[in-house]
Coordinates of C-alpha atoms and ligand atoms in Angstrom, one line a residue:
M1 CA -16.9 11.2 -22.9
L2 CA -16.4 14.3 -20.7
N3 CA -20.1 14.6 -20.2
I4 CA -20.3 11.1 -18.8
L5 CA -17.2 11.6 -16.7
K6 CA -18.9 14.6 -15.1
T7 CA -22.4 13.3 -14.8
Y8 CA -21.6 9.9 -13.5
F9 CA -18.3 10.3 -11.7
G10 CA -18.2 14.1 -10.9
Y11 CA -14.8 14.7 -12.5
T12 CA -14.0 17.3 -15.1
S13 CA -10.8 15.9 -16.7
F14 CA -9.2 12.6 -17.5
R15 CA -6.1 11.3 -16.0
P16 CA -3.1 10.4 -18.3
L17 CA -4.0 7.7 -20.8
Q18 CA -7.7 7.3 -19.7
K19 CA -9.0 9.2 -22.7
E20 CA -6.8 7.3 -25.2
I21 CA -7.8 3.9 -23.6
I22 CA -11.5 4.8 -23.7
T23 CA -11.3 5.8 -27.4
N24 CA -9.5 2.6 -28.2
I25 CA -12.2 0.6 -26.6
L26 CA -15.0 2.6 -28.3
N27 CA -13.3 1.7 -31.6
K28 CA -13.8 -1.9 -30.5
K29 CA -10.1 -2.7 -30.3
D30 CA -8.6 -5.1 -27.8
T31 CA -6.8 -3.2 -25.1
L32 CA -4.2 -4.0 -22.4
V33 CA -4.0 -1.5 -19.5
L34 CA -1.1 -1.4 -17.1
M35 CA -1.6 1.2 -14.4
P36 CA -0.6 1.3 -10.7
T37 CA -3.1 0.9 -7.9
G38 CA -5.2 4.0 -7.7
G39 CA -4.3 5.0 -11.2
G40 CA -7.9 5.0 -12.3
K41 CA -8.3 1.7 -14.2
S42 CA -12.0 1.2 -13.5
L43 CA -13.1 4.3 -15.4
C44 CA -11.3 3.1 -18.5
Y45 CA -14.0 0.4 -19.1
Q46 CA -16.8 1.9 -17.1
I47 CA -17.1 4.9 -19.3
P48 CA -17.2 3.0 -22.6
S49 CA -19.8 0.6 -21.1
L50 CA -22.0 3.6 -20.4
M51 CA -21.5 4.9 -23.9
M52 CA -22.0 1.6 -25.7
E53 CA -25.2 -0.4 -26.3
G54 CA -25.6 -3.6 -24.2
T55 CA -24.0 -5.0 -21.0
A56 CA -20.3 -4.9 -20.2
I57 CA -19.1 -8.2 -18.7
V58 CA -16.4 -7.6 -16.1
V59 CA -14.4 -10.6 -14.8
S60 CA -13.1 -10.1 -11.3
P61 CA -11.3 -12.7 -9.1
L62 CA -12.6 -11.8 -5.7
I63 CA -16.1 -11.4 -4.4
S64 CA -15.1 -8.5 -2.1
L65 CA -13.7 -6.6 -5.1
M66 CA -16.9 -7.2 -7.1
K67 CA -19.0 -6.0 -4.2
D68 CA -17.0 -2.9 -3.8
Q69 CA -17.1 -2.0 -7.5
V70 CA -20.8 -2.7 -7.8
E71 CA -21.6 -0.6 -4.7
A72 CA -19.5 2.3 -6.0
L73 CA -21.3 2.2 -9.4
Q74 CA -24.7 2.0 -7.8
A75 CA -23.8 4.9 -5.5
N76 CA -23.4 6.9 -8.7
G77 CA -26.8 5.7 -10.0
I78 CA -25.4 3.2 -12.5
T79 CA -27.1 -0.2 -12.9
A80 CA -24.4 -2.7 -12.0
R81 CA -24.8 -6.2 -10.8
A82 CA -22.7 -9.1 -9.7
I83 CA -23.2 -12.8 -10.2
N84 CA -21.2 -15.0 -7.9
S85 CA -21.4 -17.8 -5.4
M86 CA -22.6 -15.6 -2.6
N87 CA -25.9 -14.9 -4.4
T88 CA -29.1 -16.8 -3.8
D89 CA -30.8 -18.5 -6.7
T90 CA -33.6 -16.0 -6.6
E91 CA -31.1 -13.1 -6.8
N92 CA -29.4 -14.7 -9.7
T93 CA -32.7 -15.3 -11.5
S94 CA -33.7 -11.7 -11.1
I95 CA -30.2 -10.4 -12.3
R96 CA -30.5 -12.6 -15.4
M97 CA -33.9 -11.1 -16.1
E98 CA -32.6 -7.6 -15.8
C99 CA -29.8 -8.5 -18.1
L100 CA -32.1 -10.0 -20.7
Q101 CA -34.2 -6.8 -20.5
G102 CA -31.1 -4.8 -21.3
K103 CA -31.2 -2.9 -18.0
V104 CA -27.8 -3.8 -16.7
K105 CA -24.9 -1.7 -17.9
L106 CA -22.1 -3.6 -16.1
L107 CA -22.3 -7.2 -15.0
Y108 CA -19.5 -8.4 -12.7
I109 CA -18.9 -12.1 -12.7
S110 CA -16.3 -14.6 -11.4
P111 CA -14.2 -16.5 -13.9
E112 CA -15.8 -19.8 -13.1
R113 CA -19.3 -18.4 -13.6
I114 CA -18.4 -16.8 -16.8
L115 CA -17.2 -20.1 -18.2
A116 CA -20.5 -21.8 -17.0
E117 CA -22.5 -19.0 -18.6
S118 CA -20.7 -18.6 -21.9
N119 CA -23.3 -20.8 -23.7
Y120 CA -26.3 -19.5 -21.8
L121 CA -26.7 -16.1 -20.4
L122 CA -23.9 -14.6 -22.5
K123 CA -25.5 -15.9 -25.7
D124 CA -28.8 -14.4 -24.9
I125 CA -27.8 -10.8 -24.1
K126 CA -26.2 -8.0 -26.0
I127 CA -22.6 -7.6 -24.8
S128 CA -20.7 -4.3 -25.2
L129 CA -17.3 -5.4 -24.0
F130 CA -15.4 -7.8 -21.8
A131 CA -13.2 -6.4 -19.1
I132 CA -10.8 -8.7 -17.4
D133 CA -9.8 -7.1 -14.1
E134 CA -6.7 -8.1 -12.2
A135 CA -5.6 -9.8 -15.4
H136 CA -2.3 -10.8 -14.0
C137 CA -4.2 -13.7 -12.3
I138 CA -3.8 -15.4 -15.6
S139 CA -0.1 -15.7 -15.3
Q140 CA 1.7 -18.5 -13.4
W141 CA 4.7 -16.1 -13.0
G142 CA 2.8 -13.9 -10.7
H143 CA 1.7 -14.4 -7.1
D144 CA -2.0 -14.4 -7.6
F145 CA -2.3 -17.2 -10.2
R146 CA -5.9 -18.3 -10.8
P147 CA -6.3 -21.5 -12.9
E148 CA -9.8 -20.5 -14.0
Y149 CA -8.4 -17.4 -15.6
T150 CA -6.5 -19.5 -18.1
Q151 CA -9.8 -20.7 -19.6
L152 CA -10.9 -17.3 -20.5
D153 CA -9.6 -17.8 -24.1
I154 CA -13.1 -19.1 -24.9
L155 CA -14.3 -15.4 -24.9
R156 CA -12.3 -14.6 -28.0
K157 CA -13.4 -17.8 -29.6
Q158 CA -17.1 -17.5 -28.9
F159 CA -17.4 -13.7 -29.2
P160 CA -14.9 -12.8 -31.9
N161 CA -16.4 -9.3 -32.4
I162 CA -16.5 -8.0 -28.9
P163 CA -13.5 -6.1 -27.6
I164 CA -11.5 -7.4 -24.7
I165 CA -9.9 -5.1 -22.2
A166 CA -7.4 -6.6 -19.8
L167 CA -6.3 -4.5 -16.8
T168 CA -3.7 -5.0 -14.2
A169 CA -1.3 -3.2 -11.8
T170 CA 1.4 -5.7 -12.4
A171 CA 3.8 -4.4 -15.0
D172 CA 6.5 -7.0 -15.7
K173 CA 7.0 -8.2 -19.3
I174 CA 6.4 -11.9 -18.8
T175 CA 3.0 -11.2 -17.2
R176 CA 2.1 -8.8 -19.9
Q177 CA 2.9 -11.4 -22.7
D178 CA 1.0 -14.1 -20.8
I179 CA -2.1 -12.0 -20.6
M180 CA -2.2 -11.1 -24.3
K181 CA -1.4 -14.7 -25.4
Q182 CA -3.8 -16.5 -23.1
L183 CA -6.7 -14.2 -23.8
K184 CA -5.9 -14.5 -27.5
M185 CA -6.1 -10.8 -27.8
R186 CA -6.1 -9.4 -31.3
E187 CA -3.4 -6.9 -32.0
P188 CA -4.0 -5.3 -28.7
E189 CA -3.0 -1.8 -28.1
I190 CA -0.9 -1.6 -24.8
F191 CA -1.2 1.4 -22.5
I192 CA 1.4 1.6 -19.7
S193 CA 1.1 4.5 -17.4
S194 CA 3.8 5.7 -14.9
F195 CA 4.0 3.6 -11.8
D196 CA 4.9 6.6 -9.7
R197 CA 2.7 7.3 -6.7
P198 CA 3.8 10.8 -5.8
N199 CA 1.2 11.2 -3.1
L200 CA 2.8 8.5 -1.0
S201 CA 5.6 9.7 1.3
L202 CA 8.5 7.3 1.8
D203 CA 10.4 7.0 5.1
V204 CA 12.8 4.4 6.3
K205 CA 13.7 4.0 10.0
K206 CA 16.7 2.0 10.8
G207 CA 17.8 -0.2 13.7
Y208 CA 14.9 0.3 16.1
Q209 CA 13.8 -2.3 18.6
Q210 CA 10.2 -3.1 19.6
K211 CA 9.9 -0.5 22.4
E212 CA 11.1 2.4 20.2
K213 CA 9.1 1.3 17.2
I214 CA 6.0 1.3 19.3
R215 CA 6.8 4.8 20.6
I216 CA 7.3 6.1 17.1
I217 CA 4.2 4.5 15.8
K218 CA 2.2 5.9 18.7
R219 CA 3.4 9.4 18.0
F220 CA 2.7 8.9 14.3
I221 CA -0.9 7.7 14.9
E222 CA -1.6 10.5 17.3
K223 CA -0.8 12.9 14.5
H224 CA -3.2 10.9 12.2
E225 CA -6.2 11.0 14.4
N226 CA -9.1 9.0 12.8
E227 CA -7.1 8.2 9.8
S228 CA -7.2 4.6 8.6
G229 CA -3.9 2.7 8.4
I230 CA -2.3 -0.7 8.1
I231 CA 0.7 -2.0 10.0
Y232 CA 2.3 -4.9 8.2
C233 CA 4.3 -7.4 10.3
M234 CA 6.4 -10.4 9.4
S235 CA 4.6 -12.9 11.7
R236 CA 1.2 -13.6 13.1
K237 CA 2.7 -13.3 16.6
T238 CA 4.0 -9.9 15.9
T239 CA 0.7 -8.6 14.6
E240 CA -0.9 -9.7 17.8
K241 CA 1.9 -8.2 20.0
V242 CA 1.8 -4.9 18.1
A243 CA -2.0 -4.7 18.3
E244 CA -1.9 -5.4 22.0
L245 CA 0.7 -2.7 22.7
L246 CA -1.3 -0.2 20.7
A247 CA -4.6 -1.2 22.2
D248 CA -2.9 -0.6 25.6
E249 CA -2.2 2.9 24.5
G250 CA -5.9 3.3 23.7
F251 CA -5.8 2.9 19.9
D252 CA -8.5 1.3 18.0
T253 CA -6.8 -1.8 16.6
T254 CA -7.6 -5.2 15.1
V255 CA -5.5 -8.0 13.7
Y256 CA -5.6 -9.9 10.4
H257 CA -3.6 -13.0 9.6
A258 CA -3.9 -16.5 8.1
G259 CA -4.2 -18.1 11.5
L260 CA -7.6 -16.6 12.2
S261 CA -10.9 -18.2 11.2
N262 CA -12.7 -17.0 8.1
S263 CA -15.3 -15.2 10.1
E264 CA -12.7 -13.5 12.2
R265 CA -10.8 -12.3 9.1
E266 CA -14.0 -11.2 7.5
K267 CA -14.9 -9.2 10.5
A268 CA -11.5 -7.5 10.7
Q269 CA -11.7 -6.6 7.0
D270 CA -15.3 -5.4 7.3
D271 CA -14.6 -3.2 10.4
F272 CA -11.7 -1.6 8.6
I273 CA -13.5 -0.9 5.4
N274 CA -16.4 0.6 7.2
D275 CA -14.3 2.8 9.4
R276 CA -15.3 1.0 12.5
V277 CA -11.7 0.3 13.4
Q278 CA -8.9 2.6 12.6
I279 CA -5.8 0.3 12.5
V280 CA -5.2 -3.2 11.2
C281 CA -2.1 -5.1 12.2
A282 CA -1.7 -7.6 9.5
T283 CA 0.6 -10.1 7.7
V284 CA 0.9 -9.7 4.0
A285 CA -2.3 -11.7 3.6
F286 CA -4.2 -8.5 4.1
G287 CA -5.1 -6.2 1.3
M288 CA -5.8 -8.1 -1.9
G289 CA -9.6 -7.6 -2.3
I290 CA -9.7 -4.3 -0.6
D291 CA -10.5 -1.2 -2.6
K292 CA -10.8 1.1 0.4
S293 CA -9.7 4.5 -1.0
N294 CA -9.1 6.3 2.3
V295 CA -6.2 4.3 3.7
R296 CA -4.1 7.2 4.8
W297 CA -0.9 5.4 5.9
V298 CA 0.9 2.1 5.8
I299 CA 3.7 1.1 8.2
H300 CA 6.0 -1.8 7.7
Y301 CA 6.9 -3.0 11.2
N302 CA 9.4 -5.4 9.6
L303 CA 11.3 -5.3 6.3
P304 CA 9.3 -6.9 3.4
K305 CA 11.0 -9.7 1.4
S306 CA 11.1 -7.9 -1.9
I307 CA 10.5 -4.5 -3.5
E308 CA 7.5 -5.9 -5.3
S309 CA 5.8 -6.8 -2.1
F310 CA 6.8 -3.5 -0.5
Y311 CA 5.4 -1.5 -3.4
Q312 CA 2.2 -3.4 -3.5
E313 CA 1.7 -3.0 0.2
I314 CA 2.4 0.7 0.4
G315 CA 0.2 1.0 -2.7
R316 CA -2.8 0.3 -0.5
A317 CA -2.5 3.8 0.9
G318 CA -3.8 6.9 -0.9
R319 CA -5.8 5.4 -3.7
D320 CA -7.8 8.6 -3.8
G321 CA -4.6 10.5 -4.7
I322 CA -4.4 12.4 -1.5
K323 CA -1.2 12.7 0.4
S324 CA -0.6 9.6 2.4
D325 CA 2.4 8.5 4.5
T326 CA 4.4 5.3 4.7
I327 CA 7.1 4.2 7.1
L328 CA 9.4 1.2 6.8
F329 CA 11.2 -0.1 9.8
Y330 CA 14.4 -2.0 9.1
S331 CA 16.5 -3.9 11.6
L332 CA 19.2 -6.4 11.6
G333 CA 16.9 -9.0 13.2
D334 CA 14.6 -8.7 10.1
M335 CA 17.5 -9.2 7.8
I336 CA 18.6 -12.3 9.7
Q337 CA 15.1 -13.8 9.7
L338 CA 14.4 -13.0 6.0
T339 CA 17.8 -14.4 4.9
K340 CA 16.9 -17.6 6.7
F341 CA 13.5 -17.8 4.9
A342 CA 15.2 -17.1 1.6
E343 CA 17.9 -19.7 2.2
E344 CA 15.3 -22.3 3.0
S345 CA 13.0 -21.4 0.1
N346 CA 12.6 -23.2 -3.3
Q347 CA 13.9 -20.3 -5.3
K348 CA 16.9 -19.6 -3.1
E349 CA 19.0 -17.5 -5.5
I350 CA 16.1 -15.4 -6.7
N351 CA 14.8 -14.7 -3.2
I352 CA 18.2 -13.8 -1.9
E353 CA 18.6 -11.4 -4.8
K354 CA 15.2 -9.8 -4.2
L355 CA 16.0 -9.4 -0.5
N356 CA 19.3 -7.8 -1.4
R357 CA 17.5 -5.3 -3.6
M358 CA 15.1 -4.6 -0.7
Q359 CA 18.0 -4.0 1.6
Q360 CA 19.7 -1.7 -0.8
Y361 CA 16.6 0.3 -0.9
A362 CA 16.4 0.6 2.9
E363 CA 20.1 1.5 3.0
A364 CA 20.0 4.0 0.2
N365 CA 21.5 7.5 0.4
I366 CA 19.8 8.7 -2.7
C367 CA 16.1 9.6 -3.4
R368 CA 14.2 6.5 -2.6
R369 CA 11.5 7.0 -5.2
R370 CA 14.2 7.0 -7.8
I371 CA 15.2 3.6 -6.7
L372 CA 11.7 2.3 -6.7
L373 CA 11.0 3.6 -10.2
S374 CA 14.2 2.4 -11.6
Y375 CA 13.4 -1.0 -10.2
F376 CA 10.2 -1.0 -12.2
G377 CA 12.1 0.1 -15.3
E378 CA 11.1 3.8 -15.2
T379 CA 13.6 6.6 -15.1
T380 CA 13.1 10.1 -13.7
D381 CA 15.2 13.2 -13.9
H382 CA 14.5 14.7 -10.5
D383 CA 14.5 13.8 -6.9
C384 CA 11.0 13.4 -5.4
G385 CA 11.2 15.7 -2.4
N386 CA 8.8 13.4 -0.6
C387 CA 11.1 10.8 0.9
D388 CA 13.3 10.9 4.0
V389 CA 16.5 11.1 2.0
C390 CA 15.3 14.1 0.0
R391 CA 13.9 15.8 3.1
N392 CA 16.9 15.1 5.2
P393 CA 20.0 14.2 3.2
P394 CA 22.4 12.0 5.1
E395 CA 25.5 13.7 6.7
R396 CA 28.7 11.7 7.4
F397 CA 31.4 11.9 10.0
D398 CA 34.6 10.1 10.6
G399 CA 33.4 7.0 12.4
T400 CA 36.8 5.2 12.6
I401 CA 37.0 5.1 16.4
I402 CA 33.4 3.9 16.8
I403 CA 34.0 1.2 14.3
Q404 CA 37.2 0.2 15.9
K405 CA 35.5 -0.1 19.3
A406 CA 33.0 -2.5 17.9
L407 CA 35.5 -4.5 15.8
S408 CA 37.9 -4.8 18.7
A409 CA 35.2 -6.2 20.9
I410 CA 34.4 -8.8 18.3
A411 CA 38.0 -9.7 17.9
R412 CA 38.5 -10.1 21.6
T413 CA 35.7 -12.6 21.9
D414 CA 37.2 -14.6 19.1
Q415 CA 34.3 -13.6 16.8
Q416 CA 32.0 -15.7 18.8
I417 CA 29.2 -13.2 19.5
A418 CA 26.1 -12.0 17.8
T419 CA 24.9 -8.3 17.7
S420 CA 23.0 -8.3 21.0
T421 CA 26.0 -9.5 22.9
L422 CA 28.3 -7.1 21.1
I423 CA 26.1 -4.2 22.2
E424 CA 26.0 -5.5 25.8
I425 CA 29.8 -5.7 25.9
L426 CA 30.2 -2.2 24.3
R427 CA 27.6 -0.7 26.7
G428 CA 29.1 -2.6 29.7
N429 CA 25.9 -4.4 30.6
Y430 CA 26.5 -7.2 33.1
T431 CA 24.2 -10.0 31.8
Q432 CA 24.2 -13.7 32.6
E433 CA 25.9 -14.6 29.3
I434 CA 28.6 -12.0 29.9
A435 CA 29.2 -13.3 33.4
E436 CA 29.4 -16.9 32.3
K437 CA 31.8 -16.2 29.4
E438 CA 33.7 -13.6 31.4
Y439 CA 33.3 -11.0 28.7
D440 CA 33.4 -8.4 31.4
K441 CA 37.1 -9.1 31.8
I442 CA 38.0 -8.1 28.2
K443 CA 39.5 -4.7 27.6
T444 CA 36.6 -3.4 25.5
F445 CA 33.9 -4.1 28.1
G446 CA 32.0 -0.8 28.5
I447 CA 34.1 1.0 25.9
G448 CA 31.0 2.3 24.1
R449 CA 28.9 3.2 27.0
E450 CA 28.4 6.8 25.8
I451 CA 26.5 5.6 22.8
P452 CA 22.9 4.4 23.3
S453 CA 22.0 0.8 22.3
R454 CA 19.7 1.9 19.5
H455 CA 22.5 3.9 18.0
W456 CA 24.8 0.9 18.2
Q457 CA 22.2 -1.1 16.3
N458 CA 22.2 1.5 13.6
Y459 CA 26.0 1.7 13.4
I460 CA 26.4 -2.0 13.3
L461 CA 23.9 -2.1 10.4
Q462 CA 26.0 0.5 8.6
M463 CA 29.2 -1.4 9.3
L464 CA 27.6 -4.5 7.8
N465 CA 26.4 -2.7 4.7
S466 CA 29.8 -1.0 4.2
G467 CA 31.4 -4.3 4.4
Y468 CA 33.4 -4.1 7.6
L469 CA 31.5 -7.0 9.1
E470 CA 29.5 -9.9 8.0
I471 CA 27.0 -12.3 9.7
A472 CA 27.7 -16.0 9.8
Y473 CA 24.2 -17.2 9.4
N474 CA 25.2 -20.8 9.9
E475 CA 27.0 -20.0 13.1
N476 CA 24.3 -18.6 15.3
N477 CA 24.5 -15.3 13.5
H478 CA 27.9 -14.5 14.9
L479 CA 29.6 -11.4 13.6
K480 CA 32.8 -11.8 11.6
I481 CA 35.3 -9.1 10.7
T482 CA 36.0 -8.8 7.0
D483 CA 39.4 -8.0 5.4
L484 CA 38.2 -4.4 5.0
G485 CA 37.2 -4.4 8.6
H486 CA 40.7 -5.5 9.7
K487 CA 42.2 -2.6 7.8
V488 CA 40.0 -0.2 9.8
L489 CA 40.7 -2.1 13.1
Y490 CA 44.4 -1.8 12.6
G491 CA 44.2 1.8 11.7
K492 CA 45.3 1.4 8.1
Q493 CA 42.1 2.9 6.8
K494 CA 39.6 5.5 8.0
A495 CA 35.9 4.9 7.8
Q496 CA 32.8 7.1 7.7
L497 CA 29.4 6.7 9.3
V498 CA 26.2 8.4 8.6
V499 CA 24.9 10.7 11.4
I500 CA 21.9 9.3 13.1
K501 CA 19.1 11.8 13.3
E502 CA 16.9 11.0 16.2
D503 CA 13.6 12.2 14.8
T504 CA 13.6 12.2 11.0
T505 CA 9.8 12.1 10.8
H506 CA 8.9 15.3 9.0
K507 CA 6.3 17.5 10.5
Q508 CA 3.2 15.6 9.8
Y509 CA 0.5 18.2 9.6
S510 CA -2.9 16.8 9.0
H511 CA -3.3 16.1 5.3
V512 CA -6.3 18.4 5.4
I513 CA -3.9 21.3 5.8
T514 CA -1.1 20.2 3.5
N515 CA -3.2 19.4 0.6
I516 CA -6.1 21.7 0.5
S517 CA -5.4 24.9 2.4
P518 CA -1.8 25.9 2.2
K519 CA -2.6 29.0 4.3
D520 CA -0.4 29.1 7.3
D521 CA -2.7 30.7 9.8
S522 CA -3.0 28.0 12.4
K523 CA -6.3 29.2 13.7
E524 CA -7.8 28.9 10.3
N525 CA -6.3 25.5 10.0
E526 CA -7.9 24.3 13.2
H527 CA -11.3 25.3 11.8
E528 CA -10.6 23.4 8.6
V529 CA -9.8 20.2 10.5
S530 CA -12.9 20.4 12.5
L531 CA -15.1 21.0 9.4
F532 CA -13.5 17.9 7.9
E533 CA -14.3 16.0 11.1
T534 CA -17.9 17.3 11.0
L535 CA -18.3 16.1 7.4
R536 CA -16.5 12.9 8.1
L537 CA -19.0 12.0 10.8
L538 CA -21.9 13.0 8.5
R539 CA -20.5 10.6 5.9
L540 CA -20.1 7.9 8.5
K541 CA -23.8 8.3 9.5
L542 CA -25.0 8.2 5.9
A543 CA -22.9 5.2 5.1
E544 CA -24.2 3.3 8.1
Q545 CA -27.8 4.0 7.1
E546 CA -27.2 2.4 3.7
A547 CA -24.8 -0.3 5.0
I548 CA -22.1 0.7 2.5
P549 CA -18.5 1.8 3.3
P550 CA -18.0 5.6 4.0
Y551 CA -15.5 6.0 1.1
I552 CA -18.2 4.9 -1.3
V553 CA -20.5 7.6 -0.1
M554 CA -17.8 10.1 -0.8
S555 CA -14.0 9.9 -1.0
D556 CA -11.7 11.8 1.3
S557 CA -10.7 14.0 -1.6
T558 CA -14.3 15.1 -2.1
L559 CA -14.7 15.8 1.6
L560 CA -11.5 17.9 1.4
S561 CA -12.8 19.8 -1.5
L562 CA -16.0 20.5 0.4
C563 CA -13.9 21.9 3.3
D564 CA -12.0 24.1 0.9
K565 CA -14.9 25.5 -1.1
K566 CA -17.6 25.4 1.6
P567 CA -20.5 25.4 -0.8
V568 CA -23.7 26.7 0.9
D569 CA -26.2 25.9 -1.9
I570 CA -26.8 22.9 -4.2
Q571 CA -25.6 24.7 -7.3
S572 CA -22.2 25.4 -5.9
L573 CA -21.7 21.6 -5.6
D574 CA -21.0 21.5 -9.3
D575 CA -17.5 22.5 -8.6
I576 CA -16.8 19.6 -6.2
P577 CA -14.8 16.8 -7.9
G578 CA -16.2 13.3 -7.3
L579 CA -19.8 14.3 -6.9
S580 CA -21.9 12.7 -9.6
E581 CA -25.3 14.0 -10.4
Y582 CA -26.8 11.1 -8.5
K583 CA -24.8 11.8 -5.3
K584 CA -25.5 15.5 -5.6
K585 CA -29.2 14.8 -5.5
K586 CA -28.9 12.2 -2.8
Y587 CA -26.4 13.7 -0.4
G588 CA -26.1 17.3 -1.5
R589 CA -28.6 18.9 0.8
D590 CA -27.2 17.1 3.9
F591 CA -23.7 18.3 3.3
V592 CA -24.7 21.9 2.4
E593 CA -26.7 22.1 5.5
A594 CA -23.8 20.8 7.6
I595 CA -21.5 23.4 6.1
K596 CA -24.0 26.2 6.7
L597 CA -24.3 25.2 10.3
Y598 CA -20.6 25.1 10.7
I599 CA -20.1 28.6 9.1
N600 CA -22.8 30.1 11.3
A601 CA -21.3 28.5 14.4
Q602 CA -18.0 30.2 13.5
K603 CA -19.5 33.7 13.4
Ligands
ADP701 P1 -7.5 1.4 -9.8 O1 -8.5 0.4 -10.2 O2 -6.5 1.7 -10.9 O3 -6.7 1.0 -8.6 P2 -9.6 3.2 -9.5 O4 -10.2 3.0 -10.8 O5 -10.2 2.6 -8.3 O6 -8.1 2.8 -9.5 O7 -9.4 4.8 -9.2 C1 -8.8 5.3 -8.1 C2 -9.4 6.6 -7.7 O8 -9.2 7.6 -8.6 C3 -10.9 6.5 -7.5 O9 -11.2 7.2 -6.3 C4 -11.4 7.2 -8.7 O10 -12.7 7.8 -8.5 C5 -10.4 8.3 -9.0 N1 -10.3 8.7 -10.4 C6 -10.3 7.9 -11.5 N2 -10.2 8.6 -12.6 C7 -10.2 9.9 -12.2 C8 -10.2 11.2 -12.9 N3 -10.2 11.3 -14.2 N4 -10.3 12.3 -12.2 C9 -10.3 12.3 -10.8 N5 -10.3 11.1 -10.1 C10 -10.3 10.0 -10.8
ZN702 ZN1 13.1 11.4 -2.8

């Protein structure tokens, strides 16, 4: 097992549960694997397939996923093929031939094709195992339901002695039961790994408006030069607006949403995967079907509708296990919009509840990772140290007067204003609405001038969440004072607010420095970054020559390891994780030469 791991994948040790899962499969037992994105599910069936006689049949729901997996395996010198609707007849015929000759170790196939082939190709070849990838597609509970998946029960019927391995990153119990039942798995052993993704930093930024968000994003991207990232937005219009604003700043950006044509979407996805474009501004439609391992950051420009969606979306960063950053922007406008969507949806109660949990997460004053893990039913006994709350614990102050100012302005307008007007009154802005309604005549006009608008946004959110205010969604989102709010307004109770820290973004050194070379000598670090850049460009060139994505040539973590160890001969490449024998032969010389040149240039 270890031999194969090293030879074909270039790794020296297994991740938690991989070895147990592989052993179970080698013992021909049905197996259910629940692991988060990036957890290392693929190796769990790929290693057994290399150790067993015959061909492993892998069912995968999306052509792009199959393509990615097949390319990754081939890049390690493993004979993998895919049968799907994109192939020509000639291609399919030759793949069948190779299968019959026993040359193919892994055959990826779409669910509809496997049903069609169950009495033909599958009967004629020796099959080592069936792997059902993205197995949650079988369940109607989930969001990726695929009707064809429900017919996969024929596998157990027609091939009673071949082990079935189902794999998914969706962990809930109903889905789990559905998978085992529908696939007719026989006393399956279930392996559930932790859903924690410690390499993803978590950061929530509250109450910012478009201009400030763009300013923060711009600064963030400048610190993440050349690093791929996704910005998720609530609407198509917003993706386009954000992309336009970033493009104006000179960033390399594209958009992806359901309103584009198929070919436009494919191009956006392809450019991103192949490192031809750095940033995608996308709606939630983007991501399923992408295995790109070097997505270094994910930003939510708007609040997601549930913790599930949020976790799935941030999960697209850092699949290679290297430190990656995530930022969630959260504003009152988002809450109003999402509440409206939830109210109008079919499953109103459930969706409101999910949104509330999302909001609690965004509002939390305790370690955010603890909240995520407990949401998914895991407990942990320590704070993560890699979220904004851990890095920058909230401080409170007596906010009674600030709160009274806001509540008083609301009271004096007969509770007929929404947030934006409230802030204008507090700040003393003379707008058309204020002139028409004569709000400039009320006593509180301009009473909060010393506090900037964006801080008012933040305080009002806090007041809402502490229960001093509520929003009348059915009355043009006007703000209403609660009983608790009246107590504060009339001085019967004091109230606290959390101090707003202007720039809570932790120092984002390049990941190259934080992860590989903890040395603090900044000069040394500059060199590391530029060696990384040299090797990154070499990787890009090699990938272009072969028309495969750069991360398939070599992952970011392999590049980082090369920067750290600086091997100058082929032998020393043995110590570099992620370099299979095949890749060593194919690319080793190029990288060693580049490192040598770099070292000489430093002298
Ligand atoms: P998943 O399918 O669970 O999302 P993958 O199988 O794509 O995850 O693996 C994620 C990353 O982790 C890949 O880059 C893979 O090469 C790497 N990986 C998997 N197993 C190991 C291991 N034992 N040691 C080091 N890296 C591993
Ligand atoms: Zn934390």
